[in-house]
């Protein structure tokens, strides 16, 4: 399972990249706004740190304007992936860009039919949002499972990028149902390597080591 970081915070991206396990980055307009920085400059900074796919999202709503925005974003670096909303106009833009060989990430996907259409339009990634489905009282993991099944049934090559991940249990379930990629805030990446029994066991090992040193 590939691991992307879901942030526009350059310090978090650098720290995650230093772990040596980072495959890519996703951003969105809210994450960029939170940083209060110039969008294109920040994307360029990120692409200097991470060589894998870096998703940059358009804010236009119509096909032609989406393509114009995408063309500008593609100038930033050769690992930029164009992120488009899973709307009818987004679908059209996905087809246009994918036919040109541009990698597209179709975001805000909330049902398997959207995922099927964007795969038919050649999307490189589809981003179903687990946490936001959970917030409505439904089970976001069902969405990942359904998209996995649809893609496997028909041999679609679009990668399932599980997004809106809130805690490590989401990641365990994503790995079990076969999400291709997960995109995760840095806080959750750190949680992935944490277990209280690891800390407790390590403390016990070190205490025993100190005790035996005193006896020899
Ligand atoms: C995905 O690409 C989105 O940026 C992200 O995962 C949204 O997560 P949120 O629902 O926690 O905002």
mmCIF file of C-alpha atoms and ligand atoms in Angstrom:
data_model
loop_
_atom_site.group_PDB
_atom_site.id
_atom_site.type_symbol
_atom_site.label_atom_id
_atom_site.label_comp_id
_atom_site.label_asym_id
_atom_site.label_seq_id
_atom_site.Cartn_x
_atom_site.Cartn_y
_atom_site.Cartn_z
ATOM 1 C CA UNK A 1 0.000 0.000 0.000
ATOM 2 C CA UNK A 2 1.468 3.363 -1.009
ATOM 3 C CA UNK A 3 1.588 6.097 1.621
ATOM 4 C CA UNK A 4 0.994 9.771 0.778
ATOM 5 C CA UNK A 5 0.944 12.666 3.214
ATOM 6 C CA UNK A 6 -2.186 14.839 3.198
ATOM 7 C CA UNK A 7 -0.976 18.358 3.945
ATOM 8 C CA UNK A 8 0.505 21.531 2.494
ATOM 9 C CA UNK A 9 2.700 22.063 5.561
ATOM 10 C CA UNK A 10 6.276 21.933 4.304
ATOM 11 C CA UNK A 11 7.793 21.020 7.693
ATOM 12 C CA UNK A 12 5.482 18.020 8.059
ATOM 13 C CA UNK A 13 6.276 16.970 4.481
ATOM 14 C CA UNK A 14 10.026 17.236 5.111
ATOM 15 C CA UNK A 15 9.788 15.223 8.325
ATOM 16 C CA UNK A 16 7.674 12.519 6.666
ATOM 17 C CA UNK A 17 10.051 12.396 3.673
ATOM 18 C CA UNK A 18 12.998 11.911 6.046
ATOM 19 C CA UNK A 19 11.373 8.703 7.307
ATOM 20 C CA UNK A 20 12.055 7.204 3.880
ATOM 21 C CA UNK A 21 8.581 5.704 3.477
ATOM 22 C CA UNK A 22 6.727 8.530 1.735
ATOM 23 C CA UNK A 23 5.372 7.875 -1.771
ATOM 24 C CA UNK A 24 3.549 11.132 -2.546
ATOM 25 C CA UNK A 25 1.598 14.163 -1.348
ATOM 26 C CA UNK A 26 -1.999 15.368 -1.602
ATOM 27 C CA UNK A 27 -3.086 18.947 -1.037
ATOM 28 C CA UNK A 28 -6.428 20.692 -1.373
ATOM 29 C CA UNK A 29 -7.538 24.359 -1.349
ATOM 30 C CA UNK A 30 -8.397 24.219 2.380
ATOM 31 C CA UNK A 31 -4.964 22.825 3.268
ATOM 32 C CA UNK A 32 -3.238 25.526 1.171
ATOM 33 C CA UNK A 33 -5.423 28.261 2.718
ATOM 34 C CA UNK A 34 -4.493 27.016 6.203
ATOM 35 C CA UNK A 35 -0.808 27.636 5.414
ATOM 36 C CA UNK A 36 -1.421 31.211 4.163
ATOM 37 C CA UNK A 37 1.151 30.872 1.365
ATOM 38 C CA UNK A 38 1.255 31.363 -2.408
ATOM 39 C CA UNK A 39 -0.225 28.233 -3.979
ATOM 40 C CA UNK A 40 2.231 27.801 -6.875
ATOM 41 C CA UNK A 41 5.310 28.579 -4.754
ATOM 42 C CA UNK A 42 4.268 26.056 -2.117
ATOM 43 C CA UNK A 43 3.625 23.373 -4.742
ATOM 44 C CA UNK A 44 7.109 24.010 -6.162
ATOM 45 C CA UNK A 45 8.634 23.692 -2.676
ATOM 46 C CA UNK A 46 6.806 20.409 -2.102
ATOM 47 C CA UNK A 47 7.944 19.008 -5.453
ATOM 48 C CA UNK A 48 11.560 19.733 -4.495
ATOM 49 C CA UNK A 49 11.181 17.577 -1.380
ATOM 50 C CA UNK A 50 9.094 14.712 -2.798
ATOM 51 C CA UNK A 51 9.749 13.061 -6.159
ATOM 52 C CA UNK A 52 6.539 10.970 -6.143
ATOM 53 C CA UNK A 53 3.106 12.213 -7.263
ATOM 54 C CA UNK A 54 2.088 15.589 -5.771
ATOM 55 C CA UNK A 55 -1.602 16.460 -6.198
ATOM 56 C CA UNK A 56 -2.493 20.111 -6.873
ATOM 57 C CA UNK A 57 -6.209 20.924 -7.023
ATOM 58 C CA UNK A 58 -7.896 23.302 -9.463
ATOM 59 C CA UNK A 59 -10.566 25.683 -8.147
ATOM 60 C CA UNK A 60 -12.406 26.307 -11.431
ATOM 61 C CA UNK A 61 -15.748 24.642 -12.004
ATOM 62 C CA UNK A 62 -15.976 24.573 -15.825
ATOM 63 C CA UNK A 63 -14.027 22.316 -18.190
ATOM 64 C CA UNK A 64 -12.121 24.985 -20.137
ATOM 65 C CA UNK A 65 -11.130 26.929 -17.036
ATOM 66 C CA UNK A 66 -10.044 23.687 -15.320
ATOM 67 C CA UNK A 67 -7.796 22.857 -18.271
ATOM 68 C CA UNK A 68 -6.291 26.355 -18.286
ATOM 69 C CA UNK A 69 -5.548 26.082 -14.555
ATOM 70 C CA UNK A 70 -4.151 22.581 -14.984
ATOM 71 C CA UNK A 71 -1.817 23.767 -17.750
ATOM 72 C CA UNK A 72 -0.337 26.363 -15.406
ATOM 73 C CA UNK A 73 0.041 23.881 -12.540
ATOM 74 C CA UNK A 74 1.767 21.393 -14.835
ATOM 75 C CA UNK A 75 4.546 23.971 -15.434
ATOM 76 C CA UNK A 76 5.581 23.727 -11.770
ATOM 77 C CA UNK A 77 7.210 20.276 -11.862
ATOM 78 C CA UNK A 78 6.932 17.001 -13.728
ATOM 79 C CA UNK A 79 5.507 15.124 -10.713
ATOM 80 C CA UNK A 80 2.425 17.353 -10.409
ATOM 81 C CA UNK A 81 -0.861 15.407 -10.521
ATOM 82 C CA UNK A 82 -3.931 17.465 -11.390
ATOM 83 C CA UNK A 83 -6.684 17.127 -8.822
ATOM 84 C CA UNK A 84 -10.217 17.675 -10.109
ATOM 85 C CA UNK A 85 -13.605 17.417 -8.395
ATOM 86 C CA UNK A 86 -15.822 14.404 -9.182
ATOM 87 C CA UNK A 87 -18.420 16.493 -11.045
ATOM 88 C CA UNK A 88 -19.650 16.276 -14.644
ATOM 89 C CA UNK A 89 -17.283 19.094 -15.667
ATOM 90 C CA UNK A 90 -14.479 17.447 -13.716
ATOM 91 C CA UNK A 91 -15.142 14.195 -15.538
ATOM 92 C CA UNK A 92 -14.871 15.938 -18.910
ATOM 93 C CA UNK A 93 -11.620 17.622 -17.854
ATOM 94 C CA UNK A 94 -10.311 14.285 -16.566
ATOM 95 C CA UNK A 95 -10.861 12.732 -19.996
ATOM 96 C CA UNK A 96 -9.206 15.681 -21.788
ATOM 97 C CA UNK A 97 -6.132 15.637 -19.548
ATOM 98 C CA UNK A 98 -5.808 11.847 -19.328
ATOM 99 C CA UNK A 99 -5.937 11.597 -23.139
ATOM 100 C CA UNK A 100 -2.944 13.986 -23.151
ATOM 101 C CA UNK A 101 -1.057 11.694 -20.765
ATOM 102 C CA UNK A 102 -1.533 13.948 -17.723
ATOM 103 C CA UNK A 103 -2.019 12.188 -14.383
ATOM 104 C CA UNK A 104 -5.342 13.132 -12.770
ATOM 105 C CA UNK A 105 -6.600 12.613 -9.204
ATOM 106 C CA UNK A 106 -10.420 12.732 -9.044
ATOM 107 C CA UNK A 107 -11.326 14.004 -5.597
ATOM 108 C CA UNK A 108 -14.478 14.311 -3.455
ATOM 109 C CA UNK A 109 -15.662 10.855 -4.516
ATOM 110 C CA UNK A 110 -18.539 9.601 -2.386
ATOM 111 C CA UNK A 111 -20.061 6.724 -4.308
ATOM 112 C CA UNK A 112 -18.860 3.852 -6.528
ATOM 113 C CA UNK A 113 -20.548 5.145 -9.689
ATOM 114 C CA UNK A 114 -18.448 8.305 -9.591
ATOM 115 C CA UNK A 115 -15.408 6.053 -9.207
ATOM 116 C CA UNK A 116 -16.463 3.924 -12.184
ATOM 117 C CA UNK A 117 -16.942 6.930 -14.481
ATOM 118 C CA UNK A 118 -13.650 8.596 -13.553
ATOM 119 C CA UNK A 119 -11.860 5.290 -14.195
ATOM 120 C CA UNK A 120 -13.499 5.139 -17.636
ATOM 121 C CA UNK A 121 -12.247 8.693 -18.216
ATOM 122 C CA UNK A 122 -8.666 7.547 -17.495
ATOM 123 C CA UNK A 123 -8.074 8.920 -13.991
ATOM 124 C CA UNK A 124 -4.739 7.964 -12.434
ATOM 125 C CA UNK A 125 -6.197 8.192 -8.903
ATOM 126 C CA UNK A 126 -9.663 8.343 -7.377
ATOM 127 C CA UNK A 127 -10.038 9.829 -3.891
ATOM 128 C CA UNK A 128 -12.960 8.482 -1.828
ATOM 129 C CA UNK A 129 -13.245 10.365 1.497
ATOM 130 C CA UNK A 130 -13.653 7.891 4.359
ATOM 131 C CA UNK A 131 -13.859 10.238 7.354
ATOM 132 C CA UNK A 132 -16.431 12.540 5.777
ATOM 133 C CA UNK A 133 -18.702 9.552 5.059
ATOM 134 C CA UNK A 134 -18.237 8.358 8.659
ATOM 135 C CA UNK A 135 -19.264 11.857 9.799
ATOM 136 C CA UNK A 136 -22.709 11.342 8.206
ATOM 137 C CA UNK A 137 -23.314 8.164 10.214
ATOM 138 C CA UNK A 138 -22.540 5.791 7.322
ATOM 139 C CA UNK A 139 -19.427 3.596 7.068
ATOM 140 C CA UNK A 140 -16.748 5.156 4.868
ATOM 141 C CA UNK A 141 -14.935 1.843 4.589
ATOM 142 C CA UNK A 142 -17.900 0.374 2.675
ATOM 143 C CA UNK A 143 -17.149 2.920 -0.052
ATOM 144 C CA UNK A 144 -13.530 1.766 -0.339
ATOM 145 C CA UNK A 145 -14.639 -1.860 -0.464
ATOM 146 C CA UNK A 146 -17.291 -1.171 -3.137
ATOM 147 C CA UNK A 147 -14.870 0.763 -5.360
ATOM 148 C CA UNK A 148 -12.240 -1.983 -4.956
ATOM 149 C CA UNK A 149 -14.811 -4.578 -6.063
ATOM 150 C CA UNK A 150 -16.012 -2.521 -9.050
ATOM 151 C CA UNK A 151 -12.452 -1.886 -10.220
ATOM 152 C CA UNK A 152 -11.476 -5.536 -9.815
ATOM 153 C CA UNK A 153 -14.658 -6.771 -11.549
ATOM 154 C CA UNK A 154 -13.909 -4.743 -14.673
ATOM 155 C CA UNK A 155 -10.116 -4.462 -14.567
ATOM 156 C CA UNK A 156 -9.976 -0.661 -14.137
ATOM 157 C CA UNK A 157 -6.394 0.497 -13.570
ATOM 158 C CA UNK A 158 -7.213 3.697 -11.640
ATOM 159 C CA UNK A 159 -5.638 3.557 -8.184
ATOM 160 C CA UNK A 160 -7.929 3.766 -5.159
ATOM 161 C CA UNK A 161 -6.505 6.532 -2.953
ATOM 162 C CA UNK A 162 -8.287 6.373 0.398
ATOM 163 C CA UNK A 163 -8.586 9.942 1.713
ATOM 164 C CA UNK A 164 -10.045 11.760 4.717
ATOM 165 C CA UNK A 165 -8.305 9.346 7.051
ATOM 166 C CA UNK A 166 -8.673 10.235 10.701
ATOM 167 C CA UNK A 167 -6.998 7.436 12.689
ATOM 168 C CA UNK A 168 -4.812 4.305 12.408
ATOM 169 C CA UNK A 169 -7.812 1.926 12.375
ATOM 170 C CA UNK A 170 -8.866 3.431 9.037
ATOM 171 C CA UNK A 171 -5.412 2.452 7.731
ATOM 172 C CA UNK A 172 -5.631 -1.113 8.987
ATOM 173 C CA UNK A 173 -9.010 -1.488 7.265
ATOM 174 C CA UNK A 174 -7.703 0.130 4.041
ATOM 175 C CA UNK A 175 -4.836 -2.352 3.945
ATOM 176 C CA UNK A 176 -7.241 -5.253 4.510
ATOM 177 C CA UNK A 177 -9.701 -4.237 1.773
ATOM 178 C CA UNK A 178 -6.903 -3.423 -0.692
ATOM 179 C CA UNK A 179 -6.788 0.365 -1.118
ATOM 180 C CA UNK A 180 -3.829 1.053 -3.424
ATOM 181 C CA UNK A 181 -2.847 4.286 -1.692
ATOM 182 C CA UNK A 182 -3.714 6.061 1.556
ATOM 183 C CA UNK A 183 -3.212 9.758 2.178
ATOM 184 C CA UNK A 184 -2.673 10.617 5.791
ATOM 185 C CA UNK A 185 -1.951 13.653 8.001
ATOM 186 C CA UNK A 186 1.534 13.589 9.552
ATOM 187 C CA UNK A 187 0.040 13.074 13.017
ATOM 188 C CA UNK A 188 -1.488 9.781 11.876
ATOM 189 C CA UNK A 189 1.738 8.683 10.115
ATOM 190 C CA UNK A 190 3.488 8.984 13.486
ATOM 191 C CA UNK A 191 0.651 7.116 15.210
ATOM 192 C CA UNK A 192 1.227 4.209 12.795
ATOM 193 C CA UNK A 193 4.538 3.446 14.514
ATOM 194 C CA UNK A 194 3.250 3.887 18.044
ATOM 195 C CA UNK A 195 1.988 1.179 20.361
ATOM 196 C CA UNK A 196 1.900 1.495 24.168
ATOM 197 C CA UNK A 197 3.113 -2.103 24.538
ATOM 198 C CA UNK A 198 6.198 -1.244 22.441
ATOM 199 C CA UNK A 199 6.987 1.623 24.834
ATOM 200 C CA UNK A 200 6.251 -0.502 27.893
ATOM 201 C CA UNK A 201 8.287 -3.442 26.593
ATOM 202 C CA UNK A 202 11.230 -1.228 25.689
ATOM 203 C CA UNK A 203 11.212 0.426 29.119
ATOM 204 C CA UNK A 204 11.225 -3.035 30.748
ATOM 205 C CA UNK A 205 14.101 -4.251 28.538
ATOM 206 C CA UNK A 206 16.193 -1.193 29.386
ATOM 207 C CA UNK A 207 15.426 -1.436 33.116
ATOM 208 C CA UNK A 208 16.451 -5.123 33.137
ATOM 209 C CA UNK A 209 19.612 -4.232 31.224
ATOM 210 C CA UNK A 210 20.571 -1.611 33.784
ATOM 211 C CA UNK A 211 19.866 -4.048 36.670
ATOM 212 C CA UNK A 212 22.065 -6.813 35.234
ATOM 213 C CA UNK A 213 24.867 -4.273 34.541
ATOM 214 C CA UNK A 214 24.913 -3.504 38.240
ATOM 215 C CA UNK A 215 25.375 -7.196 39.094
ATOM 216 C CA UNK A 216 28.382 -7.942 36.811
HETATM 217 C C1 LIG B 1 -7.708 14.271 0.120
HETATM 218 O O1 LIG B 1 -7.000 14.415 -0.848
HETATM 219 C C2 LIG B 1 -8.165 15.374 0.977
HETATM 220 O O2 LIG B 1 -7.186 16.365 0.983
HETATM 221 C C3 LIG B 1 -8.343 14.979 2.422
HETATM 222 O O3 LIG B 1 -8.027 13.648 2.681
HETATM 223 C C4 LIG B 1 -9.586 15.478 3.061
HETATM 224 O O4 LIG B 1 -9.590 15.080 4.415
HETATM 225 P P1 LIG B 1 -10.545 15.737 5.516
HETATM 226 O O5 LIG B 1 -11.917 15.162 5.327
HETATM 227 O O6 LIG B 1 -9.932 15.316 6.817
HETATM 228 O O7 LIG B 1 -10.509 17.216 5.271
#
